[in-house]
Tab-separated table of N, CA, C and O and ligand atoms in Angstrom:
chain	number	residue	atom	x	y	z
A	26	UNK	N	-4.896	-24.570	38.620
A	26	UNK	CA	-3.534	-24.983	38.300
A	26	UNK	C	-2.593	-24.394	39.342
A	26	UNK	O	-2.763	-23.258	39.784
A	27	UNK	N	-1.622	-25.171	39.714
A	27	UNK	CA	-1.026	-24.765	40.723
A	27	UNK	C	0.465	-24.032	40.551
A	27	UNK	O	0.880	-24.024	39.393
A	28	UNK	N	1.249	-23.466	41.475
A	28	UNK	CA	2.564	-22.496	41.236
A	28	UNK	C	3.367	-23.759	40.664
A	28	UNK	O	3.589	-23.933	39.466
A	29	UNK	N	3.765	-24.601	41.680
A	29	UNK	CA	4.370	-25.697	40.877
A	29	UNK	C	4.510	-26.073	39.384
A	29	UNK	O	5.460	-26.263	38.625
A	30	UNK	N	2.648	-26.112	39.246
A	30	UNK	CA	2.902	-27.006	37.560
A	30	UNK	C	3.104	-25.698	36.919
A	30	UNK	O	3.399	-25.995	35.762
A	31	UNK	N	3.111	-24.417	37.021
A	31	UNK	CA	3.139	-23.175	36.098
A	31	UNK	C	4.910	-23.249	36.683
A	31	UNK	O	5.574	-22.513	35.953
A	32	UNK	N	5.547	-23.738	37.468
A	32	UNK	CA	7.088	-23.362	37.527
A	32	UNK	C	7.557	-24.434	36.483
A	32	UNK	O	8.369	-23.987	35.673
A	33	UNK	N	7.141	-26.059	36.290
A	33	UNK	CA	7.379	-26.876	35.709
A	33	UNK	C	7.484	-26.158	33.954
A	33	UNK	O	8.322	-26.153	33.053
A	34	UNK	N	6.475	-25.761	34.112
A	34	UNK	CA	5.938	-25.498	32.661
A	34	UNK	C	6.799	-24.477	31.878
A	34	UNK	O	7.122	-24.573	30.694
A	35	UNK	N	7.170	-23.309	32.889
A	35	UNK	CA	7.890	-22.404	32.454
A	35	UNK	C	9.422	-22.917	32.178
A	35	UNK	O	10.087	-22.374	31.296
A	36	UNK	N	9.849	-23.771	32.812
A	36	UNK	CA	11.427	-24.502	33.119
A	36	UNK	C	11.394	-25.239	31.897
A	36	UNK	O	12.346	-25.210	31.117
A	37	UNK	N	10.043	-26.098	31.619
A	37	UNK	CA	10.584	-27.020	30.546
A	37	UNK	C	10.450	-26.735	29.094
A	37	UNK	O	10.808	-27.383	28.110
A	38	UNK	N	9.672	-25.285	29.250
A	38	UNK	CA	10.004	-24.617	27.933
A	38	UNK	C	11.280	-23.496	27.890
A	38	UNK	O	11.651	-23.027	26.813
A	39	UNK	N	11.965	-23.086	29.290
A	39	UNK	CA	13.276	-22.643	28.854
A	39	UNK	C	12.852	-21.358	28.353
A	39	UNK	O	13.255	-20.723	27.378
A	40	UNK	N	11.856	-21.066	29.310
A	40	UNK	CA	11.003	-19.331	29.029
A	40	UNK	C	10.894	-19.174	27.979
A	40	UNK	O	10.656	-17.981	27.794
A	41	UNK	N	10.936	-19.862	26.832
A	41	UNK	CA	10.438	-19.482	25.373
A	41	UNK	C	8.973	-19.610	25.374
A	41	UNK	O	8.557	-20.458	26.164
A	42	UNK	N	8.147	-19.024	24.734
A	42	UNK	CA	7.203	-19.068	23.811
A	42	UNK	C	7.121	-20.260	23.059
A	42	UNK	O	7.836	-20.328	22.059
A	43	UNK	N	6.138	-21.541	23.443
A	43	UNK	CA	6.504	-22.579	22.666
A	43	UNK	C	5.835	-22.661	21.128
A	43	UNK	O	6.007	-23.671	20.445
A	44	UNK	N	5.163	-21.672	20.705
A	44	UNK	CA	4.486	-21.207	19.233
A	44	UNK	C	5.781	-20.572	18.594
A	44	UNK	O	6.538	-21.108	17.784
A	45	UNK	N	5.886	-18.988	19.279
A	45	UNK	CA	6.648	-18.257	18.091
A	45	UNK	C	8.516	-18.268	18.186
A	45	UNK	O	9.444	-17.805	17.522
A	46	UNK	N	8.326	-19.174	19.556
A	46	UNK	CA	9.751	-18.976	20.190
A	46	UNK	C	10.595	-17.710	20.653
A	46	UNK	O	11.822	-17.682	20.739
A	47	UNK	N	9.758	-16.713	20.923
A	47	UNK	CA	10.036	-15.719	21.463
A	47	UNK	C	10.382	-15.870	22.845
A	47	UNK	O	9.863	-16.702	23.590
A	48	UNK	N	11.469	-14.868	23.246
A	48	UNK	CA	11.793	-15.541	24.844
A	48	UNK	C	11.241	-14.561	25.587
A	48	UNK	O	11.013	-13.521	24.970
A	49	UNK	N	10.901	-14.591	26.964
A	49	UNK	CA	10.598	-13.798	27.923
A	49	UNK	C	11.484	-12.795	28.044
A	49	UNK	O	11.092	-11.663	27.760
A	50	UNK	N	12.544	-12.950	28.385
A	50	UNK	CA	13.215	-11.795	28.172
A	50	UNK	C	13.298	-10.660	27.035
A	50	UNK	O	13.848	-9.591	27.298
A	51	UNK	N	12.909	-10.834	26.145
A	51	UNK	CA	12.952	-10.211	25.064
A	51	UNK	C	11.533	-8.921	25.304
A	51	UNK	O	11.609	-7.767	24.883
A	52	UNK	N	10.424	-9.452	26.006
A	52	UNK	CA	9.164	-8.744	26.429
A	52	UNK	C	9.050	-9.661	27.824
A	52	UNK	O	8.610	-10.738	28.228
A	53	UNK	N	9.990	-8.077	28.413
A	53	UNK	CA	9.850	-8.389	30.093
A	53	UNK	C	9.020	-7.255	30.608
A	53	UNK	O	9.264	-6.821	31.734
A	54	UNK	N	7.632	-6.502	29.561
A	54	UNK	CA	6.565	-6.240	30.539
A	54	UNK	C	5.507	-7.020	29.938
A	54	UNK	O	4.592	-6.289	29.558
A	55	UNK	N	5.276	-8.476	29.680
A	55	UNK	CA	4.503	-9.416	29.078
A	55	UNK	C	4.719	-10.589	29.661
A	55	UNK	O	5.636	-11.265	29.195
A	56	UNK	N	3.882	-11.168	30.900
A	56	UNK	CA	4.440	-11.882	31.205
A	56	UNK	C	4.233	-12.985	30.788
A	56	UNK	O	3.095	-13.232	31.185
A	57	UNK	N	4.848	-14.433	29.841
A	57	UNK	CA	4.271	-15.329	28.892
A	57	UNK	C	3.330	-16.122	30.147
A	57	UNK	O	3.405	-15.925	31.360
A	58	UNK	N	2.452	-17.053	29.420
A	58	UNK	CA	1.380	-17.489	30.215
A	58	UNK	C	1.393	-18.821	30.338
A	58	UNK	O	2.326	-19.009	29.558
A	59	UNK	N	1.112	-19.860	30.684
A	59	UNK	CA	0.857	-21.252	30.752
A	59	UNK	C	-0.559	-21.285	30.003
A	59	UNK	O	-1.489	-20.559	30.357
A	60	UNK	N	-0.641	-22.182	28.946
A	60	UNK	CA	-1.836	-21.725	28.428
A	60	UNK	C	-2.272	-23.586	28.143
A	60	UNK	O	-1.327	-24.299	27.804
A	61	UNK	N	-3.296	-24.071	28.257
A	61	UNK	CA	-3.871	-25.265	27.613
A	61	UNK	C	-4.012	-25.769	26.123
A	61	UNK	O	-4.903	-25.540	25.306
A	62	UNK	N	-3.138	-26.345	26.042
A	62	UNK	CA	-2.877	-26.690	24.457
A	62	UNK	C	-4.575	-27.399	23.476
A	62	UNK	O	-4.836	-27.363	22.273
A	63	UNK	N	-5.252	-27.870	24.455
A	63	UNK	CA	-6.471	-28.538	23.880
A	63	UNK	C	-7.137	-27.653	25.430
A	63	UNK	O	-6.864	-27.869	26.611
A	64	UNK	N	-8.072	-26.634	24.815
A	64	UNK	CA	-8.754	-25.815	25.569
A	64	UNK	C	-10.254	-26.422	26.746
A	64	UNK	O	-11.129	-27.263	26.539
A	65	UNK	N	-9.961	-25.496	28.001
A	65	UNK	CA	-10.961	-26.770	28.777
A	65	UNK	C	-12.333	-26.586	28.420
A	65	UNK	O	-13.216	-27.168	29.049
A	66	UNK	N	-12.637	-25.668	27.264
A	66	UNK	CA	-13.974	-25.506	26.594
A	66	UNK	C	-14.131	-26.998	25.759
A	66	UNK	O	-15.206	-27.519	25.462
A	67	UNK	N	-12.631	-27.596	25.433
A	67	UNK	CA	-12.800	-28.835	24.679
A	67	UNK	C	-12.745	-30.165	25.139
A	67	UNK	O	-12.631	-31.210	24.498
A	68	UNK	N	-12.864	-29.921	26.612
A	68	UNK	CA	-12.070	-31.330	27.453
A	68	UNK	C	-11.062	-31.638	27.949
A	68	UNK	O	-10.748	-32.628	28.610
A	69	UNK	N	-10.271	-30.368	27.480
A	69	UNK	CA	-8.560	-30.070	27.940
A	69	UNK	C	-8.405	-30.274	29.367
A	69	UNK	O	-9.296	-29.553	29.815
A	70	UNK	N	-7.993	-30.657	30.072
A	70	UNK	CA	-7.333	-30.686	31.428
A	70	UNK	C	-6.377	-30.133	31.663
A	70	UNK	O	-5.852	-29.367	30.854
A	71	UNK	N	-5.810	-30.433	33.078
A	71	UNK	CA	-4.909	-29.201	33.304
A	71	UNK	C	-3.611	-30.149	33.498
A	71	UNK	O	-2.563	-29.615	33.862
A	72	UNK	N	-3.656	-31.520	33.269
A	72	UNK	CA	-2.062	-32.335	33.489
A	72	UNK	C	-0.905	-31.262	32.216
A	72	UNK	O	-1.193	-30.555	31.250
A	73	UNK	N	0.376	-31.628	32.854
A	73	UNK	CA	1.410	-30.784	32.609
A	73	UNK	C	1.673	-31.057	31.109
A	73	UNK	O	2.261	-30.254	30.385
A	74	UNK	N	1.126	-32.419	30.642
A	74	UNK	CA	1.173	-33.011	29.120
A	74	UNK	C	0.127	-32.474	28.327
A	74	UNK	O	-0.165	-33.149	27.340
A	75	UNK	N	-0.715	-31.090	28.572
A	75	UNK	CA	-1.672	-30.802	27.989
A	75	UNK	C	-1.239	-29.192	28.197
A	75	UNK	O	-2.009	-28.391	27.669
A	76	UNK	N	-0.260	-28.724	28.803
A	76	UNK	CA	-0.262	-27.537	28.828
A	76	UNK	C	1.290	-26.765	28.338
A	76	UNK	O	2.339	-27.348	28.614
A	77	UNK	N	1.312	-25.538	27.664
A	77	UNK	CA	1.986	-25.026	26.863
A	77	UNK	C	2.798	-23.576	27.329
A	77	UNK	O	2.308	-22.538	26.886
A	78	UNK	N	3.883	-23.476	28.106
A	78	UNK	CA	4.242	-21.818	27.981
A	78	UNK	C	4.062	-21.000	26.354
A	78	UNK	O	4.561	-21.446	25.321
A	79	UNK	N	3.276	-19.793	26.445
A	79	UNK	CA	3.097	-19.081	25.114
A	79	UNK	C	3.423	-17.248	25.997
A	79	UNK	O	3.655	-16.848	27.138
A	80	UNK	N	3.297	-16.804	25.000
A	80	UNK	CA	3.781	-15.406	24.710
A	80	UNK	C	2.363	-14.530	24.517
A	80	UNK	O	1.740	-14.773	23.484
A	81	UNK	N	1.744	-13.417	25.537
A	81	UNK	CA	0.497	-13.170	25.723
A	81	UNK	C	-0.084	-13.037	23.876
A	81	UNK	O	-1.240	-13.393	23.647
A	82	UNK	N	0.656	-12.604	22.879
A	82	UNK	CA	0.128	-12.507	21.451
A	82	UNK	C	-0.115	-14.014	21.097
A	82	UNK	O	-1.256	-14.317	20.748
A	83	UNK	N	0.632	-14.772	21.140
A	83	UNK	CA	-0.012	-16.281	20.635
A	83	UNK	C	-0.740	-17.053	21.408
A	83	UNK	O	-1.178	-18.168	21.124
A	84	UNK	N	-0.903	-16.316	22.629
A	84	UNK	CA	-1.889	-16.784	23.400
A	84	UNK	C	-3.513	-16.663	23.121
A	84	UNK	O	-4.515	-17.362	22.964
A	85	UNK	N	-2.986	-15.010	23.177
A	85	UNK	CA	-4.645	-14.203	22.582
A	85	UNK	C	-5.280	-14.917	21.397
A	85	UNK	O	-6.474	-15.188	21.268
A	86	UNK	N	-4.146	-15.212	20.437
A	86	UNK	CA	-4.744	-15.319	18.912
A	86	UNK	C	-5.159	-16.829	19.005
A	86	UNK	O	-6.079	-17.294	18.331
A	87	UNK	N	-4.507	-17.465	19.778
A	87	UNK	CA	-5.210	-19.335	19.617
A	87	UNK	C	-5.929	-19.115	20.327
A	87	UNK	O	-6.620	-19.679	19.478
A	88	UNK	N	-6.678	-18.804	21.228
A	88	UNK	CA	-8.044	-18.938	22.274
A	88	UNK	C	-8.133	-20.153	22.415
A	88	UNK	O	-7.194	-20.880	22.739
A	89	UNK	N	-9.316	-20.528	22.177
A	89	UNK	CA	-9.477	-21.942	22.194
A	89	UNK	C	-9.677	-22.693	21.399
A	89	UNK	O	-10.220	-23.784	21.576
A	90	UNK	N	-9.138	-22.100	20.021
A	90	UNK	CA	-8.849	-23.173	18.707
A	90	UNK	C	-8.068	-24.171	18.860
A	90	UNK	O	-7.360	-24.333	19.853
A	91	UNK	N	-8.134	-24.998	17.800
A	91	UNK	CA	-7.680	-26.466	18.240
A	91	UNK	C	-7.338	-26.232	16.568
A	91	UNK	O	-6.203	-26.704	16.515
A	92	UNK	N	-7.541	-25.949	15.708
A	92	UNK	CA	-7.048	-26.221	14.532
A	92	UNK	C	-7.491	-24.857	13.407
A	92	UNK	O	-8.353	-24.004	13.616
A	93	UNK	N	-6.773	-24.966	12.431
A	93	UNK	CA	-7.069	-23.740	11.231
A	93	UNK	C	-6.945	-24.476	9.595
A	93	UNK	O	-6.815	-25.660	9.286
A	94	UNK	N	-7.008	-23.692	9.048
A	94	UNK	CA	-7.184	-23.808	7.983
A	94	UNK	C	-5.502	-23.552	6.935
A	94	UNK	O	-5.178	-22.397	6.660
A	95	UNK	N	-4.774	-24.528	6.552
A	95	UNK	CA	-3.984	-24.404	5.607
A	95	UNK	C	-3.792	-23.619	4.451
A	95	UNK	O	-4.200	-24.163	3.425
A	96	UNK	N	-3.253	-22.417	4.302
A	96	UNK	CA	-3.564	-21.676	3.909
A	96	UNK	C	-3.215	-22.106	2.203
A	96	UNK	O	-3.706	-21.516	1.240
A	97	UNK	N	-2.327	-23.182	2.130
A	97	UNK	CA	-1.966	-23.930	0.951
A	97	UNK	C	-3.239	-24.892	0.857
A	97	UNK	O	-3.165	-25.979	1.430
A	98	UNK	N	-4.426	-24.544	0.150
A	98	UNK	CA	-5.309	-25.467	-0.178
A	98	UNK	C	-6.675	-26.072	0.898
A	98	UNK	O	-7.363	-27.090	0.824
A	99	UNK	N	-6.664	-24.902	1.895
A	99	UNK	CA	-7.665	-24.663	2.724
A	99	UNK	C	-8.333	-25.896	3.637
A	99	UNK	O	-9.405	-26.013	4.232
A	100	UNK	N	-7.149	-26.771	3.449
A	100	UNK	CA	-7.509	-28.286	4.184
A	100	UNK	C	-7.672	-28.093	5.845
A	100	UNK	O	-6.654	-27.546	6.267
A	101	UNK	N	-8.524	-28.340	6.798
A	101	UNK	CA	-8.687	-28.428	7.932
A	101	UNK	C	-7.628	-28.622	8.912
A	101	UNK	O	-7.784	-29.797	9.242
A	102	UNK	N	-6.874	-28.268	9.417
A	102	UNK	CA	-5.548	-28.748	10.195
A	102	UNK	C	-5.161	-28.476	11.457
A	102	UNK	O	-4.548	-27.427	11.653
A	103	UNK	N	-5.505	-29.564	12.793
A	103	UNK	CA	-4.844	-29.300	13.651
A	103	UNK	C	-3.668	-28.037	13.784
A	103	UNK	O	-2.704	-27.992	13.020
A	104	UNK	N	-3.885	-27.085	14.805
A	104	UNK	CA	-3.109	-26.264	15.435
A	104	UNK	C	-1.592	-27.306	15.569
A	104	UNK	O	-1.684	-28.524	15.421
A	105	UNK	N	-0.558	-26.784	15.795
A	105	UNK	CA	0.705	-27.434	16.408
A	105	UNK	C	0.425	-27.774	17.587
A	105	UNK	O	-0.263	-26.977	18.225
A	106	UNK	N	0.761	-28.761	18.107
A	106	UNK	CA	1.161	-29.083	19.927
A	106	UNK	C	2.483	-28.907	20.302
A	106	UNK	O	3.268	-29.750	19.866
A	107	UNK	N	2.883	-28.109	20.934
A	107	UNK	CA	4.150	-28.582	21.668
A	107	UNK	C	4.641	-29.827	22.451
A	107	UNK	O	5.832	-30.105	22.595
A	108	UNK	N	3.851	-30.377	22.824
A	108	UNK	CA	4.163	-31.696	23.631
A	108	UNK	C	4.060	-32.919	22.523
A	108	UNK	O	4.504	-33.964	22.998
A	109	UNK	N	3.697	-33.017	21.486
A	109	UNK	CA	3.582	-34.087	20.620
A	109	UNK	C	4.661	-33.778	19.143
A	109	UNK	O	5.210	-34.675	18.505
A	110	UNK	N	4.749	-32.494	18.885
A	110	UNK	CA	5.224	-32.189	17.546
A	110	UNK	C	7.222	-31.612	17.890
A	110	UNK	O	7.828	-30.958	18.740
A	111	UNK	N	7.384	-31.992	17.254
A	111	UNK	CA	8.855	-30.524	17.204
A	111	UNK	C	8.746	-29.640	16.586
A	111	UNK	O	8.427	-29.928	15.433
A	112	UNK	N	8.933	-27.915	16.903
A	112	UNK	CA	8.890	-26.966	16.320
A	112	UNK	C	9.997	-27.207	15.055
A	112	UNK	O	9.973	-26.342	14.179
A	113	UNK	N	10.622	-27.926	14.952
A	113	UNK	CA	11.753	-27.532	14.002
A	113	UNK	C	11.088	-28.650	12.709
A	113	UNK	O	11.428	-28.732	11.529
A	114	UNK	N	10.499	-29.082	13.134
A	114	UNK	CA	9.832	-29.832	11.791
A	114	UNK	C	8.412	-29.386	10.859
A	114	UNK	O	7.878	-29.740	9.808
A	115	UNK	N	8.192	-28.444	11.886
A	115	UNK	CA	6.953	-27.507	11.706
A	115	UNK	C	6.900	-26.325	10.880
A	115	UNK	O	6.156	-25.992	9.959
A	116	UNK	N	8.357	-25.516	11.724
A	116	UNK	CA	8.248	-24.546	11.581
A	116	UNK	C	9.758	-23.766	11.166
A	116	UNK	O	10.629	-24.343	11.818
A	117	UNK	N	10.164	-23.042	10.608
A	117	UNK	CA	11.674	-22.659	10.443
A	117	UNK	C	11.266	-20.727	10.517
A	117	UNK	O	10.254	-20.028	10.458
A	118	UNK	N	12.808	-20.518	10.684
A	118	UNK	CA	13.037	-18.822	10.758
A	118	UNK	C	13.028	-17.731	9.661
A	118	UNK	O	13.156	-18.772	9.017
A	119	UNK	N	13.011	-16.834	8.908
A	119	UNK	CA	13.423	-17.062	7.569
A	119	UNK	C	13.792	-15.344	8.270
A	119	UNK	O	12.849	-14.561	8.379
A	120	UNK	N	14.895	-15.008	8.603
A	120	UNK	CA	15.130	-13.538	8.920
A	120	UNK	C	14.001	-13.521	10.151
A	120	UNK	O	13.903	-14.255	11.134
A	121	UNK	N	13.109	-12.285	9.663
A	121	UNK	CA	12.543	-12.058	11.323
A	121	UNK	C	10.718	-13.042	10.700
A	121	UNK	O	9.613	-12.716	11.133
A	122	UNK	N	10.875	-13.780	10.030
A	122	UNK	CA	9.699	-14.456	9.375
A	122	UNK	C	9.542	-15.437	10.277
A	122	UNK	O	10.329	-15.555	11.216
A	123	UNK	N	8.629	-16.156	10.116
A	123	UNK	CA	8.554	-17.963	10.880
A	123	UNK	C	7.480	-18.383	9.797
A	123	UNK	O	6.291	-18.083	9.683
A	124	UNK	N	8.495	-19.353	8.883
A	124	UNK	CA	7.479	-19.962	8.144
A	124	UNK	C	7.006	-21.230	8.267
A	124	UNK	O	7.745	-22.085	8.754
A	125	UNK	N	5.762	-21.542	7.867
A	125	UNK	CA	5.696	-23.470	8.503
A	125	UNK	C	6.076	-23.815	7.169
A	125	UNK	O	6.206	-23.233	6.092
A	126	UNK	N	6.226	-25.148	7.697
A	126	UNK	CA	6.836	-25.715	7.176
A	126	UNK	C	6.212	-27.134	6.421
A	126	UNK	O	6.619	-27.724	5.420
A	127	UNK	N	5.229	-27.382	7.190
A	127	UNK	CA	4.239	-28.093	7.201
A	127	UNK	C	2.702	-27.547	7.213
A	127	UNK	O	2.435	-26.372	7.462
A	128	UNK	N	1.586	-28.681	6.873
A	128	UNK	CA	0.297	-28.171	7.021
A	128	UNK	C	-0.386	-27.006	8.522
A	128	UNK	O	-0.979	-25.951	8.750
A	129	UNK	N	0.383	-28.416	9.292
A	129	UNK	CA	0.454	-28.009	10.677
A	129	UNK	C	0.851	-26.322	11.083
A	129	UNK	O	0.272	-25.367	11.603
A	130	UNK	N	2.093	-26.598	10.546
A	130	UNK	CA	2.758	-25.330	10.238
A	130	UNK	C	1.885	-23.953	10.029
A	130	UNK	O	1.702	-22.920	10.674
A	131	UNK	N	1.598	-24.313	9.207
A	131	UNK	CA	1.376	-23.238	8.261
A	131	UNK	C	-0.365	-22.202	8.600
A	131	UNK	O	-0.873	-21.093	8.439
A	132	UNK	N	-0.617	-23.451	9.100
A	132	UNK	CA	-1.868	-23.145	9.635
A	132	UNK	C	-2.220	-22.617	11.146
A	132	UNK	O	-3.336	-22.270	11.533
A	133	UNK	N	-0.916	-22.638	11.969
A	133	UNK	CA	-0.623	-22.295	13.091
A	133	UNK	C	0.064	-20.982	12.948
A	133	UNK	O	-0.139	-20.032	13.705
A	134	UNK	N	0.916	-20.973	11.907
A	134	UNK	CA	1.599	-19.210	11.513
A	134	UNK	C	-0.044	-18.501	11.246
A	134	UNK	O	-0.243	-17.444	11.845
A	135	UNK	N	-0.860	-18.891	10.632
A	135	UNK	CA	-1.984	-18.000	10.063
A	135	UNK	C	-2.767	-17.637	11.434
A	135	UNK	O	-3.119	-16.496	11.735
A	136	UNK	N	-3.015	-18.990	12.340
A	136	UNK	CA	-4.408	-18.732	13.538
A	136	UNK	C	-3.869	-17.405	14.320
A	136	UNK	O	-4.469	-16.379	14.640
A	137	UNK	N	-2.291	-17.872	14.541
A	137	UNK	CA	-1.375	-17.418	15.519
A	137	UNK	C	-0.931	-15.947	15.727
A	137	UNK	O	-0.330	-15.278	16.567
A	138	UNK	N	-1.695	-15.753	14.215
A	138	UNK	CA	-0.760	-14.480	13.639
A	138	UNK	C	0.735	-13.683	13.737
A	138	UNK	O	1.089	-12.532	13.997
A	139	UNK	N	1.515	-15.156	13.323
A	139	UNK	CA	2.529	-15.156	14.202
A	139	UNK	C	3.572	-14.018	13.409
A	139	UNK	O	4.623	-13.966	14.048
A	140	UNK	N	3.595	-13.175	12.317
A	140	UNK	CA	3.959	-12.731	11.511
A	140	UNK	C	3.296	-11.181	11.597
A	140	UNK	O	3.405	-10.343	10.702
A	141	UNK	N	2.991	-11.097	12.146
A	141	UNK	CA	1.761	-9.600	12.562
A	141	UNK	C	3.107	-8.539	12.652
A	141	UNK	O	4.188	-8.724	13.211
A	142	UNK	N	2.634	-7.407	11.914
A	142	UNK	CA	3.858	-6.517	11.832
A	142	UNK	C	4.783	-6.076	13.253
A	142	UNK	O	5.987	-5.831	13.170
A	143	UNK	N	4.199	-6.033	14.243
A	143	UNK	CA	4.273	-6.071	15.562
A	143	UNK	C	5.665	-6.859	16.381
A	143	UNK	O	6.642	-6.545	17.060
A	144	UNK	N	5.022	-8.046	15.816
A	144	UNK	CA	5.937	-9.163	15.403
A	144	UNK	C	7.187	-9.177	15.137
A	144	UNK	O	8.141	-9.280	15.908
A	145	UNK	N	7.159	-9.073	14.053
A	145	UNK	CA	8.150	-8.532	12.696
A	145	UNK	C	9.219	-7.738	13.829
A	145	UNK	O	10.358	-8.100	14.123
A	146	UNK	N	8.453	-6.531	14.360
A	146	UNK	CA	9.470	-5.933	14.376
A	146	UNK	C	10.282	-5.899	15.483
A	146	UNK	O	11.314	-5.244	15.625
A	147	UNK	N	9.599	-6.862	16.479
A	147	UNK	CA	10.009	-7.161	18.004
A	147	UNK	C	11.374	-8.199	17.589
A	147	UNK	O	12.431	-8.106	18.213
A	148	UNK	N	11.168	-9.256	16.373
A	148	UNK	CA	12.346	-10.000	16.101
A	148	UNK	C	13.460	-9.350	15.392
A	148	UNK	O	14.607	-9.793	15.450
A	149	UNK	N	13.119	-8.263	14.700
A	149	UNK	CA	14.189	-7.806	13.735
A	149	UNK	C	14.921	-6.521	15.097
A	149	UNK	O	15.956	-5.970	14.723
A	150	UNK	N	14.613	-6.278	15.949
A	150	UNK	CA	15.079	-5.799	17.339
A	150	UNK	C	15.624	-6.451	17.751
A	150	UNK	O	16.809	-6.147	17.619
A	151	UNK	N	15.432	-7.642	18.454
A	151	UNK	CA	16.237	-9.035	19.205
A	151	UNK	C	17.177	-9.316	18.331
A	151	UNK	O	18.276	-9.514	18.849
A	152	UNK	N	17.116	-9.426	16.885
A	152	UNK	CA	17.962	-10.195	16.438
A	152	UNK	C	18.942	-9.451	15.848
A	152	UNK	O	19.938	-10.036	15.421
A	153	UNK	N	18.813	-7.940	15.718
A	153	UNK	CA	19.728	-6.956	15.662
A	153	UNK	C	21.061	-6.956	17.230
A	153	UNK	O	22.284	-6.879	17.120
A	154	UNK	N	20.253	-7.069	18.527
A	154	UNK	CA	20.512	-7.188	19.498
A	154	UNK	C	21.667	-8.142	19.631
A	154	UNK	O	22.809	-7.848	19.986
A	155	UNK	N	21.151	-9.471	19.255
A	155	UNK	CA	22.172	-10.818	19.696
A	155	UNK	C	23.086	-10.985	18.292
A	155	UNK	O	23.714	-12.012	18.035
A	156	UNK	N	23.059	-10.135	17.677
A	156	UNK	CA	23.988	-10.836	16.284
A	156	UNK	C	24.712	-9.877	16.348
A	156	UNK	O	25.655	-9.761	15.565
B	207	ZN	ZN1	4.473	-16.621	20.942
């Protein structure tokens, strides 16, 4: 993958974290990653419509899953995409929480561990910060 499509990638997510929406700035000794939304263990390629800026923790925790388990009723469920889904239909804020909102959702807060005390407390910092 080249500097280009990793400059594209970073620009058109607006340095956020496209999982937890955490911004780069917020963890500027982490540097977020360009990561493959459908992993090339699965056939994933590297076009710019298959790939995702993430935040090295939601990076680590999706590997190369493609989907989890709903934690409302244990139904099989595609991971979120950023390039196909909107986070805001997925997923909402609740204080320093991110709850889904959907199957999708919900099952992407669990793979993602997007709620990990760690977490928690990196947003309730930022958001002490900007408010
Ligand atoms: Zn993240």
């Amino acid at each position: 993958m080249g500097e280009a499509t990793k400059l594209l990638v970073r620009a058109r997510a607006g340095n956020r974290c496209e999982y937890c929406h955490s911004h780069q700035d917020d963890e500027p000794f982490f540097r977020f990653q360009v990561e493959h939304i459908i992993a090339k263990q699965h056939g994933g390629g590297d076009e710019d419509t298959n790939l995702a800026l993430a935040c090295p923790h939601c990076n680590l925790h999706k590997g190369p899953n493609l989907a989890g388990l709903d934690p409302f009723g244990d139904a099989l469920t595609p991971l979120f995409n950023p390039r196909e889904q909107r986070w805001e239909e997925d997923f909402a804020h609740r204080g320093p929480l991110i709850m889904g909102q959907t199957a999708v959702g919900r099952a992407t807060v669990r793979v993602l561990n997007m709620n990990d005390r760690i977490r928690l407390e990196l947003r309730v910092s930022v958001q002490a910060r900007t408010s």
